[in-house]
Tab-separated table of C-alpha atoms in Angstrom:
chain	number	residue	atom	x	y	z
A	164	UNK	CA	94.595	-32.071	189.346
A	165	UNK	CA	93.657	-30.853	185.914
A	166	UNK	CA	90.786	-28.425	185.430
A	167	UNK	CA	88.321	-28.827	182.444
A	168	UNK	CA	88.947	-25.629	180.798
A	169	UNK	CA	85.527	-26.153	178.054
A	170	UNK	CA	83.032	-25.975	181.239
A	171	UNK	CA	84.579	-22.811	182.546
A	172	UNK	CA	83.684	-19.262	181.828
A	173	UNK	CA	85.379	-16.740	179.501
A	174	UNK	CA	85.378	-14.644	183.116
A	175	UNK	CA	86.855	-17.704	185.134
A	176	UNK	CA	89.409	-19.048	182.254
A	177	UNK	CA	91.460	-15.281	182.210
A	178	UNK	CA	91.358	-15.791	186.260
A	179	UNK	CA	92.851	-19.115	185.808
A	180	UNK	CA	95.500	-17.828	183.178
A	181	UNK	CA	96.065	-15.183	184.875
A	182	UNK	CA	97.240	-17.237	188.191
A	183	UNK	CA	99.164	-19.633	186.151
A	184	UNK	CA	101.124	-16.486	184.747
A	185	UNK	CA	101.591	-15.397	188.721
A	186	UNK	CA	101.989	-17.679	190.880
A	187	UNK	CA	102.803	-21.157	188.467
A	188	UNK	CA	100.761	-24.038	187.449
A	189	UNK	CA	100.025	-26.014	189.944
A	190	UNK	CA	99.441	-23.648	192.542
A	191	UNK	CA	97.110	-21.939	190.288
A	192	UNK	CA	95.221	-24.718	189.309
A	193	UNK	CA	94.919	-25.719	193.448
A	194	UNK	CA	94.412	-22.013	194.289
A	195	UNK	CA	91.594	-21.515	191.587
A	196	UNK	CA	89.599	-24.340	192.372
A	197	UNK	CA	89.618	-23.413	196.049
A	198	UNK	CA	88.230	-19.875	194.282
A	199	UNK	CA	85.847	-21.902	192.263
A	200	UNK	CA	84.540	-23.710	195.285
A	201	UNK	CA	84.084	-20.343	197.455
A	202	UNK	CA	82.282	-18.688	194.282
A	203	UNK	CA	79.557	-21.920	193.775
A	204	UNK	CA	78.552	-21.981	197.670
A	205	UNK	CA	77.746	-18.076	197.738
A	206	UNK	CA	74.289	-17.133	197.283
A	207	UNK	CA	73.808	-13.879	195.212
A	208	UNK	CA	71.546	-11.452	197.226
A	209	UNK	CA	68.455	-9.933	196.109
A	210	UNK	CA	67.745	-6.520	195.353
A	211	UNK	CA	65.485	-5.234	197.812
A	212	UNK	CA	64.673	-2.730	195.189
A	213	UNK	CA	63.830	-4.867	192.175
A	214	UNK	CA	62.124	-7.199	195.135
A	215	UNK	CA	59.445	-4.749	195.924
A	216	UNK	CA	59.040	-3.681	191.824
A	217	UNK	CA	57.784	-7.183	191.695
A	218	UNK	CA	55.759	-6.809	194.638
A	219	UNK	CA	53.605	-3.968	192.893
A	220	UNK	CA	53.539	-5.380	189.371
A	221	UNK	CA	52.422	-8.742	191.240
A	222	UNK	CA	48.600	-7.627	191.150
A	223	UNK	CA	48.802	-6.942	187.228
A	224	UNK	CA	49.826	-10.856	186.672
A	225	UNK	CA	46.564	-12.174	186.113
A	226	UNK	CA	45.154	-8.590	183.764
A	227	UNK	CA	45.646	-9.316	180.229
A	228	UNK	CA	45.221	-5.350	179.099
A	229	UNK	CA	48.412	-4.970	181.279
A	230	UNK	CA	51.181	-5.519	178.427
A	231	UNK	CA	54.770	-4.537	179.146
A	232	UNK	CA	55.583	-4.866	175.229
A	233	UNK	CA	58.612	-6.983	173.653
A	234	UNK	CA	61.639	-4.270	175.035
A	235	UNK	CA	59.569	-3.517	177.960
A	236	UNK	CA	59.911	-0.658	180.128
A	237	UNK	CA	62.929	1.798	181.762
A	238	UNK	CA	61.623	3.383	185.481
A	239	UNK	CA	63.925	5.913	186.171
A	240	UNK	CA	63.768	8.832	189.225
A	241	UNK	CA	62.003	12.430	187.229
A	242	UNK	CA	64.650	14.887	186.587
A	243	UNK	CA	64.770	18.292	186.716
A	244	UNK	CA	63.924	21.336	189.055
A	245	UNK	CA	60.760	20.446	191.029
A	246	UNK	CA	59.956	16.958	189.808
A	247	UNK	CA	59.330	14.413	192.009
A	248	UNK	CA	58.319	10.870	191.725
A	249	UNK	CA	59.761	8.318	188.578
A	250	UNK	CA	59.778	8.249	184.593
A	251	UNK	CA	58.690	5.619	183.079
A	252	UNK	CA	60.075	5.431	179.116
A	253	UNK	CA	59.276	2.313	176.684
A	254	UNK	CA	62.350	0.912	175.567
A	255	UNK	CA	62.322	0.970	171.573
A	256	UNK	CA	64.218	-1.354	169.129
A	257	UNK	CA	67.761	0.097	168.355
């Protein structure tokens, strides 16, 4: 069973390399496309975090004076001895 190395990821073509270097051809090729298989069937979890950040900036959808610029925005925890709460700091072009 040959794999089609051009619809593969730079990521998923040093795995497959790498087994071939290891372990030999064709058990790499059978042992990476049992790898492949596990990878496409798991679901990526959400971030509860990044979850309820959309939850509170859901209100603003609709509010066209709400504008979150072209580099948008970095929230970060405050800093420092007494601070409390989060930082917000527009991200700028580099």
């Amino acid at each position: 069973m040959s794999i089609d190395e051009s619809t593969l990821t730079k990521g998923q073509i040093r795995k497959l390399n790498a087994l071939r270097k290891s372990i030999g051809d064709d058990l790499a090729e059978d042992a990476f496309s049992k790898w492949l298989l596990r990878q496409a069937s798991e679901v990526p979890e959400s971030d509860p975090v990044a979850d309820r950040i959309v939850e509170a900036l859901a209100g603003m959808e609709g509010d066209r004076k709400f504008n979150l610029g072209l580099y948008g925005y970095t929230v970060r925890r405050a800093k420092g001895k007494g601070q409390s709460g989060f930082v917000a700091v527009k991200n700028e072009k580099s």
